[in-house]
mmCIF file of C-alpha atoms in Angstrom:
data_model
loop_
_atom_site.group_PDB
_atom_site.id
_atom_site.type_symbol
_atom_site.label_atom_id
_atom_site.label_comp_id
_atom_site.label_asym_id
_atom_site.label_seq_id
_atom_site.Cartn_x
_atom_site.Cartn_y
_atom_site.Cartn_z
ATOM 1 C CA UNK D 120 -2.103 -15.034 5.413
ATOM 2 C CA UNK D 121 -3.007 -16.633 8.730
ATOM 3 C CA UNK D 122 -6.649 -15.653 8.297
ATOM 4 C CA UNK D 123 -6.715 -17.252 4.845
ATOM 5 C CA UNK D 124 -5.278 -20.520 6.126
ATOM 6 C CA UNK D 125 -7.769 -20.617 8.983
ATOM 7 C CA UNK D 126 -10.577 -20.174 6.470
ATOM 8 C CA UNK D 127 -9.190 -23.084 4.474
ATOM 9 C CA UNK D 128 -9.242 -25.380 7.493
ATOM 10 C CA UNK D 129 -12.810 -24.345 8.266
ATOM 11 C CA UNK D 130 -13.828 -24.914 4.668
ATOM 12 C CA UNK D 131 -12.402 -28.406 4.649
ATOM 13 C CA UNK D 132 -14.167 -29.205 7.890
ATOM 14 C CA UNK D 133 -17.466 -28.147 6.373
ATOM 15 C CA UNK D 134 -17.144 -30.211 3.207
ATOM 16 C CA UNK D 135 -16.936 -33.995 3.767
ATOM 17 C CA UNK D 136 -14.148 -35.622 1.839
ATOM 18 C CA UNK D 137 -15.198 -38.809 0.086
ATOM 19 C CA UNK D 138 -11.983 -40.779 0.241
ATOM 20 C CA UNK D 139 -9.472 -38.532 1.990
ATOM 21 C CA UNK D 140 -9.243 -37.740 5.658
ATOM 22 C CA UNK D 141 -8.146 -34.184 6.343
ATOM 23 C CA UNK D 142 -4.390 -33.846 6.065
ATOM 24 C CA UNK D 143 -1.923 -31.003 6.365
ATOM 25 C CA UNK D 144 -1.417 -31.031 2.600
ATOM 26 C CA UNK D 145 -4.309 -30.356 0.249
ATOM 27 C CA UNK D 146 -4.777 -32.461 -2.884
ATOM 28 C CA UNK D 147 -6.592 -31.472 -6.054
ATOM 29 C CA UNK D 148 -9.358 -33.927 -5.126
ATOM 30 C CA UNK D 149 -9.851 -32.222 -1.769
ATOM 31 C CA UNK D 150 -9.910 -28.810 -3.428
ATOM 32 C CA UNK D 151 -12.477 -29.922 -6.011
ATOM 33 C CA UNK D 152 -14.726 -31.364 -3.303
ATOM 34 C CA UNK D 153 -14.415 -28.253 -1.127
ATOM 35 C CA UNK D 154 -15.367 -26.053 -4.090
ATOM 36 C CA UNK D 155 -18.325 -28.264 -5.149
ATOM 37 C CA UNK D 156 -16.760 -29.033 -8.534
ATOM 38 C CA UNK D 157 -17.068 -32.830 -8.536
ATOM 39 C CA UNK D 158 -19.531 -32.959 -11.415
ATOM 40 C CA UNK D 159 -17.395 -30.632 -13.514
ATOM 41 C CA UNK D 160 -14.330 -32.809 -12.927
ATOM 42 C CA UNK D 161 -16.299 -35.881 -14.023
ATOM 43 C CA UNK D 162 -16.848 -34.313 -17.459
ATOM 44 C CA UNK D 163 -13.124 -34.722 -18.182
ATOM 45 C CA UNK D 164 -12.323 -37.528 -20.617
ATOM 46 C CA UNK D 165 -8.949 -39.271 -20.632
ATOM 47 C CA UNK D 166 -7.986 -37.293 -23.723
ATOM 48 C CA UNK D 167 -8.883 -34.002 -22.046
ATOM 49 C CA UNK D 168 -6.932 -35.003 -18.938
ATOM 50 C CA UNK D 169 -3.890 -35.865 -21.043
ATOM 51 C CA UNK D 170 -4.178 -32.610 -22.968
ATOM 52 C CA UNK D 171 -4.206 -30.557 -19.760
ATOM 53 C CA UNK D 172 -1.582 -32.500 -17.815
ATOM 54 C CA UNK D 173 0.629 -34.089 -20.504
ATOM 55 C CA UNK D 174 0.050 -37.351 -18.658
ATOM 56 C CA UNK D 175 -2.868 -39.761 -19.075
ATOM 57 C CA UNK D 176 -2.217 -41.177 -15.615
ATOM 58 C CA UNK D 177 -3.059 -37.845 -13.980
ATOM 59 C CA UNK D 178 -6.488 -37.331 -12.475
ATOM 60 C CA UNK D 179 -9.438 -35.322 -13.674
ATOM 61 C CA UNK D 180 -9.100 -33.102 -10.613
ATOM 62 C CA UNK D 181 -5.465 -32.379 -11.524
ATOM 63 C CA UNK D 182 -6.550 -31.414 -15.022
ATOM 64 C CA UNK D 183 -9.388 -29.218 -13.799
ATOM 65 C CA UNK D 184 -7.166 -27.269 -11.396
ATOM 66 C CA UNK D 185 -4.626 -26.748 -14.200
ATOM 67 C CA UNK D 186 -7.288 -25.576 -16.649
ATOM 68 C CA UNK D 187 -8.626 -23.183 -14.011
ATOM 69 C CA UNK D 188 -5.141 -21.699 -13.652
ATOM 70 C CA UNK D 189 -4.787 -22.642 -9.990
ATOM 71 C CA UNK D 190 -1.724 -24.846 -10.515
ATOM 72 C CA UNK D 191 0.614 -25.651 -13.398
ATOM 73 C CA UNK D 192 1.721 -28.915 -14.956
ATOM 74 C CA UNK D 193 5.128 -28.367 -13.362
ATOM 75 C CA UNK D 194 3.515 -28.113 -9.922
ATOM 76 C CA UNK D 195 2.287 -31.707 -10.143
ATOM 77 C CA UNK D 196 5.773 -32.953 -9.319
ATOM 78 C CA UNK D 197 5.873 -30.832 -6.155
ATOM 79 C CA UNK D 198 3.202 -31.761 -3.612
ATOM 80 C CA UNK D 199 4.083 -28.852 -1.331
ATOM 81 C CA UNK D 200 3.637 -26.326 -4.144
ATOM 82 C CA UNK D 201 0.318 -27.880 -5.155
ATOM 83 C CA UNK D 202 -0.933 -27.853 -1.576
ATOM 84 C CA UNK D 203 0.103 -24.248 -0.968
ATOM 85 C CA UNK D 204 -1.546 -22.940 -4.129
ATOM 86 C CA UNK D 205 -4.710 -24.961 -3.607
ATOM 87 C CA UNK D 206 -5.039 -23.934 0.038
ATOM 88 C CA UNK D 207 -4.782 -20.254 -0.810
ATOM 89 C CA UNK D 208 -7.180 -20.565 -3.736
ATOM 90 C CA UNK D 209 -9.833 -22.459 -1.765
ATOM 91 C CA UNK D 210 -9.599 -20.030 1.141
ATOM 92 C CA UNK D 211 -9.875 -17.082 -1.221
ATOM 93 C CA UNK D 212 -12.926 -18.516 -2.988
ATOM 94 C CA UNK D 213 -14.695 -19.106 0.312
ATOM 95 C CA UNK D 214 -13.916 -15.732 1.821
ATOM 96 C CA UNK D 215 -17.086 -13.804 1.009
ATOM 97 C CA UNK D 216 -16.199 -10.789 3.156
ATOM 98 C CA UNK D 217 -14.010 -9.131 0.525
ATOM 99 C CA UNK D 218 -15.227 -6.360 -1.758
ATOM 100 C CA UNK D 219 -13.315 -5.679 -4.946
ATOM 101 C CA UNK D 220 -13.933 -4.815 -8.565
ATOM 102 C CA UNK D 221 -11.471 -7.185 -10.200
ATOM 103 C CA UNK D 222 -7.826 -7.927 -10.844
ATOM 104 C CA UNK D 223 -5.241 -5.785 -12.596
ATOM 105 C CA UNK D 224 -5.176 -8.376 -15.404
ATOM 106 C CA UNK D 225 -8.894 -7.929 -16.180
ATOM 107 C CA UNK D 226 -9.304 -6.363 -19.615
ATOM 108 C CA UNK D 227 -11.944 -3.907 -18.419
ATOM 109 C CA UNK D 228 -10.553 -3.094 -14.966
ATOM 110 C CA UNK D 229 -9.838 0.528 -15.935
ATOM 111 C CA UNK D 230 -13.328 0.916 -17.376
ATOM 112 C CA UNK D 231 -14.820 -0.215 -14.053
ATOM 113 C CA UNK D 232 -12.593 2.154 -12.095
ATOM 114 C CA UNK D 233 -13.471 5.166 -14.247
ATOM 115 C CA UNK D 234 -17.204 4.396 -14.091
ATOM 116 C CA UNK D 235 -17.062 4.172 -10.292
ATOM 117 C CA UNK D 236 -15.211 7.493 -10.212
ATOM 118 C CA UNK D 237 -17.689 9.212 -12.529
ATOM 119 C CA UNK D 238 -20.652 7.951 -10.501
ATOM 120 C CA UNK D 239 -19.251 9.175 -7.172
ATOM 121 C CA UNK D 240 -19.521 12.516 -5.368
ATOM 122 C CA UNK D 241 -18.016 14.062 -2.269
ATOM 123 C CA UNK D 242 -19.803 13.495 1.017
ATOM 124 C CA UNK D 243 -23.154 15.306 1.144
ATOM 125 C CA UNK D 244 -23.981 14.769 4.830
ATOM 126 C CA UNK D 245 -23.900 18.339 6.190
ATOM 127 C CA UNK D 246 -24.015 17.343 9.859
ATOM 128 C CA UNK D 247 -21.080 14.970 9.478
ATOM 129 C CA UNK D 248 -19.110 17.547 7.499
ATOM 130 C CA UNK D 249 -19.763 20.204 10.129
ATOM 131 C CA UNK D 250 -18.490 17.915 12.878
ATOM 132 C CA UNK D 251 -15.379 16.925 10.945
ATOM 133 C CA UNK D 252 -14.649 20.496 9.889
ATOM 134 C CA UNK D 253 -14.764 21.518 13.533
ATOM 135 C CA UNK D 254 -11.679 19.341 14.074
ATOM 136 C CA UNK D 255 -9.835 21.540 11.567
ATOM 137 C CA UNK D 256 -11.356 24.705 13.035
ATOM 138 C CA UNK D 257 -10.092 23.751 16.506
ATOM 139 C CA UNK D 258 -6.638 22.817 15.256
ATOM 140 C CA UNK D 259 -6.850 19.083 15.954
ATOM 141 C CA UNK D 260 -5.886 18.304 12.356
ATOM 142 C CA UNK D 261 -5.253 20.085 9.060
ATOM 143 C CA UNK D 262 -7.290 17.611 7.045
ATOM 144 C CA UNK D 263 -9.113 14.306 6.827
ATOM 145 C CA UNK D 264 -10.324 11.696 4.341
ATOM 146 C CA UNK D 265 -13.833 10.226 4.449
ATOM 147 C CA UNK D 266 -14.865 6.880 2.991
ATOM 148 C CA UNK D 267 -18.027 4.813 3.104
ATOM 149 C CA UNK D 268 -17.168 1.723 5.154
ATOM 150 C CA UNK D 269 -19.498 -0.340 2.957
ATOM 151 C CA UNK D 270 -16.828 -0.016 0.254
ATOM 152 C CA UNK D 271 -14.009 -1.354 2.439
ATOM 153 C CA UNK D 272 -12.070 -4.081 0.623
ATOM 154 C CA UNK D 273 -11.472 -6.218 3.717
ATOM 155 C CA UNK D 274 -8.375 -7.546 2.001
ATOM 156 C CA UNK D 275 -5.827 -9.640 3.857
ATOM 157 C CA UNK D 276 -3.644 -6.987 5.554
ATOM 158 C CA UNK D 277 -0.543 -9.137 5.140
ATOM 159 C CA UNK D 278 -0.896 -8.777 1.368
ATOM 160 C CA UNK D 279 -2.656 -5.412 1.042
ATOM 161 C CA UNK D 280 -1.469 -1.890 0.246
ATOM 162 C CA UNK D 281 -3.686 1.206 0.082
ATOM 163 C CA UNK D 282 -2.696 3.842 -2.488
ATOM 164 C CA UNK D 283 -4.231 7.315 -2.480
ATOM 165 C CA UNK D 284 -4.436 9.940 -5.238
ATOM 166 C CA UNK D 285 -6.773 12.513 -6.772
ATOM 167 C CA UNK D 286 -6.354 12.138 -10.545
ATOM 168 C CA UNK D 287 -8.359 9.412 -12.272
ATOM 169 C CA UNK D 288 -6.047 9.221 -15.285
ATOM 170 C CA UNK D 289 -3.203 8.551 -12.869
ATOM 171 C CA UNK D 290 -5.175 5.548 -11.606
ATOM 172 C CA UNK D 291 -5.737 4.322 -15.161
ATOM 173 C CA UNK D 292 -2.064 4.629 -16.070
ATOM 174 C CA UNK D 293 -0.966 3.023 -12.805
ATOM 175 C CA UNK D 294 -3.179 -0.017 -13.412
ATOM 176 C CA UNK D 295 -1.895 -0.424 -16.967
ATOM 177 C CA UNK D 296 1.673 0.059 -15.711
ATOM 178 C CA UNK D 297 1.199 -2.670 -13.127
ATOM 179 C CA UNK D 298 -0.147 -4.976 -15.815
ATOM 180 C CA UNK D 299 2.861 -4.377 -18.082
ATOM 181 C CA UNK D 300 5.232 -4.959 -15.155
ATOM 182 C CA UNK D 301 3.684 -8.309 -14.252
ATOM 183 C CA UNK D 302 1.653 -7.271 -11.203
ATOM 184 C CA UNK D 303 -1.791 -8.843 -10.869
ATOM 185 C CA UNK D 304 -3.279 -8.015 -7.461
ATOM 186 C CA UNK D 305 -6.939 -7.774 -6.637
ATOM 187 C CA UNK D 306 -8.212 -4.208 -6.892
ATOM 188 C CA UNK D 307 -10.763 -2.276 -4.890
ATOM 189 C CA UNK D 308 -11.399 1.313 -5.951
ATOM 190 C CA UNK D 309 -12.896 3.530 -3.253
ATOM 191 C CA UNK D 310 -13.797 7.161 -3.945
ATOM 192 C CA UNK D 311 -13.255 9.368 -0.918
ATOM 193 C CA UNK D 312 -13.825 12.938 0.190
ATOM 194 C CA UNK D 313 -10.602 14.689 1.083
ATOM 195 C CA UNK D 314 -10.749 17.833 3.213
ATOM 196 C CA UNK D 315 -7.825 20.127 3.871
ATOM 197 C CA UNK D 316 -7.084 23.529 5.328
ATOM 198 C CA UNK D 317 -6.899 26.070 2.507
ATOM 199 C CA UNK D 318 -4.399 28.864 3.131
ATOM 200 C CA UNK D 319 -5.135 32.435 1.922
ATOM 201 C CA UNK D 320 -1.631 32.816 0.477
ATOM 202 C CA UNK D 321 -2.501 30.170 -2.093
ATOM 203 C CA UNK D 322 -4.660 32.745 -3.870
ATOM 204 C CA UNK D 323 -8.168 32.422 -5.243
ATOM 205 C CA UNK D 324 -9.254 28.758 -5.057
ATOM 206 C CA UNK D 325 -10.484 27.046 -8.207
ATOM 207 C CA UNK D 326 -12.693 24.649 -6.249
ATOM 208 C CA UNK D 327 -15.286 24.860 -3.496
ATOM 209 C CA UNK D 328 -14.114 26.319 -0.187
ATOM 210 C CA UNK D 329 -16.070 26.648 3.067
ATOM 211 C CA UNK D 330 -15.194 29.411 5.537
ATOM 212 C CA UNK D 331 -15.461 28.248 9.155
ATOM 213 C CA UNK D 332 -16.406 30.310 12.215
ATOM 214 C CA UNK D 333 -12.766 31.039 12.981
ATOM 215 C CA UNK D 334 -12.187 32.347 9.473
ATOM 216 C CA UNK D 335 -10.240 29.268 8.433
ATOM 217 C CA UNK D 336 -11.063 27.948 4.982
ATOM 218 C CA UNK D 337 -11.621 24.272 4.242
ATOM 219 C CA UNK D 338 -11.879 22.642 0.850
ATOM 220 C CA UNK D 339 -13.493 19.235 0.317
ATOM 221 C CA UNK D 340 -12.526 17.521 -2.936
ATOM 222 C CA UNK D 341 -12.988 14.091 -4.485
ATOM 223 C CA UNK D 342 -10.065 11.682 -4.304
ATOM 224 C CA UNK D 343 -9.748 7.895 -4.161
ATOM 225 C CA UNK D 344 -8.060 4.917 -2.567
ATOM 226 C CA UNK D 345 -6.831 1.973 -4.594
ATOM 227 C CA UNK D 346 -6.564 -1.126 -2.420
ATOM 228 C CA UNK D 347 -4.323 -3.858 -3.802
ATOM 229 C CA UNK D 348 -4.123 -7.414 -2.487
ATOM 230 C CA UNK D 349 -0.984 -8.992 -3.929
ATOM 231 C CA UNK D 350 -0.454 -12.715 -4.408
ATOM 232 C CA UNK D 351 2.629 -12.809 -2.194
ATOM 233 C CA UNK D 352 4.411 -10.595 0.352
ATOM 234 C CA UNK D 353 7.288 -10.328 -2.129
ATOM 235 C CA UNK D 354 5.056 -8.747 -4.778
ATOM 236 C CA UNK D 355 3.679 -6.382 -2.160
ATOM 237 C CA UNK D 356 7.224 -5.333 -1.246
ATOM 238 C CA UNK D 357 8.092 -4.798 -4.928
ATOM 239 C CA UNK D 358 5.392 -2.123 -5.280
ATOM 240 C CA UNK D 359 7.657 0.533 -3.745
ATOM 241 C CA UNK D 360 10.289 0.048 -6.452
ATOM 242 C CA UNK D 361 7.587 0.359 -9.114
ATOM 243 C CA UNK D 362 6.314 3.653 -7.689
ATOM 244 C CA UNK D 363 9.797 5.067 -7.125
ATOM 245 C CA UNK D 364 10.706 4.395 -10.748
ATOM 246 C CA UNK D 365 7.509 5.408 -12.530
ATOM 247 C CA UNK D 366 5.235 7.432 -10.215
ATOM 248 C CA UNK D 367 7.400 9.530 -7.883
ATOM 249 C CA UNK D 368 8.649 12.933 -8.940
ATOM 250 C CA UNK D 369 12.233 13.757 -7.929
ATOM 251 C CA UNK D 370 12.758 16.821 -10.131
ATOM 252 C CA UNK D 371 10.445 19.387 -11.680
ATOM 253 C CA UNK D 372 11.177 18.405 -15.281
ATOM 254 C CA UNK D 373 11.551 14.659 -14.748
ATOM 255 C CA UNK D 374 10.568 12.489 -17.712
ATOM 256 C CA UNK D 375 9.427 8.884 -17.826
ATOM 257 C CA UNK D 376 6.746 9.155 -15.139
ATOM 258 C CA UNK D 377 3.039 8.408 -15.408
ATOM 259 C CA UNK D 378 0.638 11.344 -15.434
ATOM 260 C CA UNK D 379 0.301 13.530 -12.320
ATOM 261 C CA UNK D 380 3.034 11.772 -10.373
ATOM 262 C CA UNK D 381 3.531 13.349 -6.951
ATOM 263 C CA UNK D 382 6.670 14.419 -5.139
ATOM 264 C CA UNK D 383 5.305 12.430 -2.217
ATOM 265 C CA UNK D 384 3.134 9.501 -3.287
ATOM 266 C CA UNK D 385 0.935 8.160 -0.520
ATOM 267 C CA UNK D 386 0.549 4.457 0.124
ATOM 268 C CA UNK D 387 0.330 2.496 3.339
ATOM 269 C CA UNK D 388 0.393 -0.974 4.788
ATOM 270 C CA UNK D 389 -1.484 -2.177 7.837
ATOM 271 C CA UNK D 390 1.276 -4.643 8.654
ATOM 272 C CA UNK D 391 4.955 -3.915 9.189
ATOM 273 C CA UNK D 392 7.026 -3.440 6.035
ATOM 274 C CA UNK D 393 10.767 -3.056 5.596
ATOM 275 C CA UNK D 394 11.790 0.500 4.606
ATOM 276 C CA UNK D 395 8.369 1.919 5.525
ATOM 277 C CA UNK D 396 7.829 4.422 8.348
ATOM 278 C CA UNK D 397 5.277 4.335 11.170
ATOM 279 C CA UNK D 398 2.369 6.771 11.420
ATOM 280 C CA UNK D 399 -0.942 6.617 13.248
ATOM 281 C CA UNK D 400 -4.282 6.656 11.469
ATOM 282 C CA UNK D 401 -6.937 7.908 13.872
ATOM 283 C CA UNK D 402 -10.198 6.544 12.504
ATOM 284 C CA UNK D 403 -13.354 8.431 13.431
ATOM 285 C CA UNK D 404 -16.445 6.259 12.908
ATOM 286 C CA UNK D 405 -19.692 8.091 12.141
ATOM 287 C CA UNK D 406 -22.398 5.627 11.148
ATOM 288 C CA UNK D 407 -21.308 4.183 7.801
ATOM 289 C CA UNK D 408 -18.654 6.859 7.370
ATOM 290 C CA UNK D 409 -15.034 6.594 8.422
ATOM 291 C CA UNK D 410 -12.840 9.686 8.620
ATOM 292 C CA UNK D 411 -9.101 9.037 8.610
ATOM 293 C CA UNK D 412 -6.823 11.531 10.357
ATOM 294 C CA UNK D 413 -3.127 10.863 9.783
ATOM 295 C CA UNK D 414 -0.765 11.780 12.587
ATOM 296 C CA UNK D 415 2.840 11.427 13.615
ATOM 297 C CA UNK D 416 3.045 8.862 16.439
ATOM 298 C CA UNK D 417 4.164 11.459 18.970
ATOM 299 C CA UNK D 418 1.037 13.546 18.268
ATOM 300 C CA UNK D 419 -1.478 10.746 17.812
ATOM 301 C CA UNK D 420 -2.603 10.273 21.412
ATOM 302 C CA UNK D 421 -3.230 13.993 21.894
ATOM 303 C CA UNK D 422 -5.250 14.136 18.683
ATOM 304 C CA UNK D 423 -7.251 11.074 19.700
ATOM 305 C CA UNK D 424 -8.142 12.614 23.072
ATOM 306 C CA UNK D 425 -9.111 15.925 21.469
ATOM 307 C CA UNK D 426 -11.425 14.241 18.972
ATOM 308 C CA UNK D 427 -12.971 12.008 21.639
ATOM 309 C CA UNK D 428 -13.706 15.024 23.817
ATOM 310 C CA UNK D 429 -15.241 16.971 20.933
ATOM 311 C CA UNK D 430 -17.309 14.101 19.536
ATOM 312 C CA UNK D 431 -18.434 11.888 22.385
ATOM 313 C CA UNK D 432 -20.959 10.085 20.175
ATOM 314 C CA UNK D 433 -18.277 8.931 17.731
ATOM 315 C CA UNK D 434 -15.865 6.034 18.011
ATOM 316 C CA UNK D 435 -12.194 6.909 17.611
ATOM 317 C CA UNK D 436 -9.885 4.021 16.752
ATOM 318 C CA UNK D 437 -6.119 4.592 16.541
ATOM 319 C CA UNK D 438 -4.499 2.300 13.968
ATOM 320 C CA UNK D 439 -0.775 1.855 13.435
ATOM 321 C CA UNK D 440 0.185 2.132 9.767
ATOM 322 C CA UNK D 441 3.399 1.891 7.772
ATOM 323 C CA UNK D 442 3.784 4.495 5.018
ATOM 324 C CA UNK D 443 6.263 5.072 2.208
ATOM 325 C CA UNK D 444 9.265 7.222 3.210
ATOM 326 C CA UNK D 445 8.434 10.232 1.015
ATOM 327 C CA UNK D 446 4.976 10.596 2.568
ATOM 328 C CA UNK D 447 6.532 10.310 6.014
ATOM 329 C CA UNK D 448 8.847 13.180 5.080
ATOM 330 C CA UNK D 449 5.796 15.140 3.933
ATOM 331 C CA UNK D 450 4.287 14.689 7.392
ATOM 332 C CA UNK D 451 7.434 16.344 8.734
ATOM 333 C CA UNK D 452 7.048 19.281 6.342
ATOM 334 C CA UNK D 453 9.391 18.159 3.550
ATOM 335 C CA UNK D 454 8.012 18.660 0.034
ATOM 336 C CA UNK D 455 10.199 15.871 -1.430
#
């Protein structure tokens, strides 16, 4: 949130205000000028203003911001509410660093997600895979996820959650579920390669497995991250209740869940969250690739040192993350 507000201040400094000096509160006129929408506002007739605002004495800029869905008619009687909504909207419009494919409310959001999934493959860089697999071979980790950093959402961490899964129909149902439950965050869909130690007692694998020098077997499969940037911290916090009710398995024959719900869903925040548990995400940077190695905090420093020693040409960045309780239990060996 702080980053967004800073961007707003910068934006206002860059766009001269015709009749208003910069103030702590943002008006619709200031927002329109900052967004270069003056000419559009001037197309509003008195009748169109009255139709949008229910008040002919309101301004064209008020009407435009209402028609754009930034504020409501009711907000006009609350300057603080208007200012807050406008500030966030202007900052968001001017933040060009984000990458995302749309909002949950978009009619074709699922279509975009499925197309991205169908067009993606697991990592093909053999040298990078060999280096990462050596971490498993040497016992530094039992698995890793690899993403292309060019796909990073760069969402505001105060409002962002990252949700991981491997079934694309689960993603489709989750997005539709969120829509029906009134959630409308921004969405970035990032395919990823997920590698894990395959144990012989699991039987004959039904997907590709590589046997390492030690005899250990590693499988690399396609999974994905869904990054969500919610409108408010409260909506971000409400996501856990949604998952617990509709996407977390608590019994083998449980009904009323979306497809392929896991015993231990996996989602994380990069800022502290009530009821979440702390883990460490050791990020290994290899060119445009980022490999994420999840670790319990008490093991994270050892893992970081091991990886640094084995891959001196790679950056290793430990990041504190907050994960949902069931995934934290999974990290301790609990299947529920």
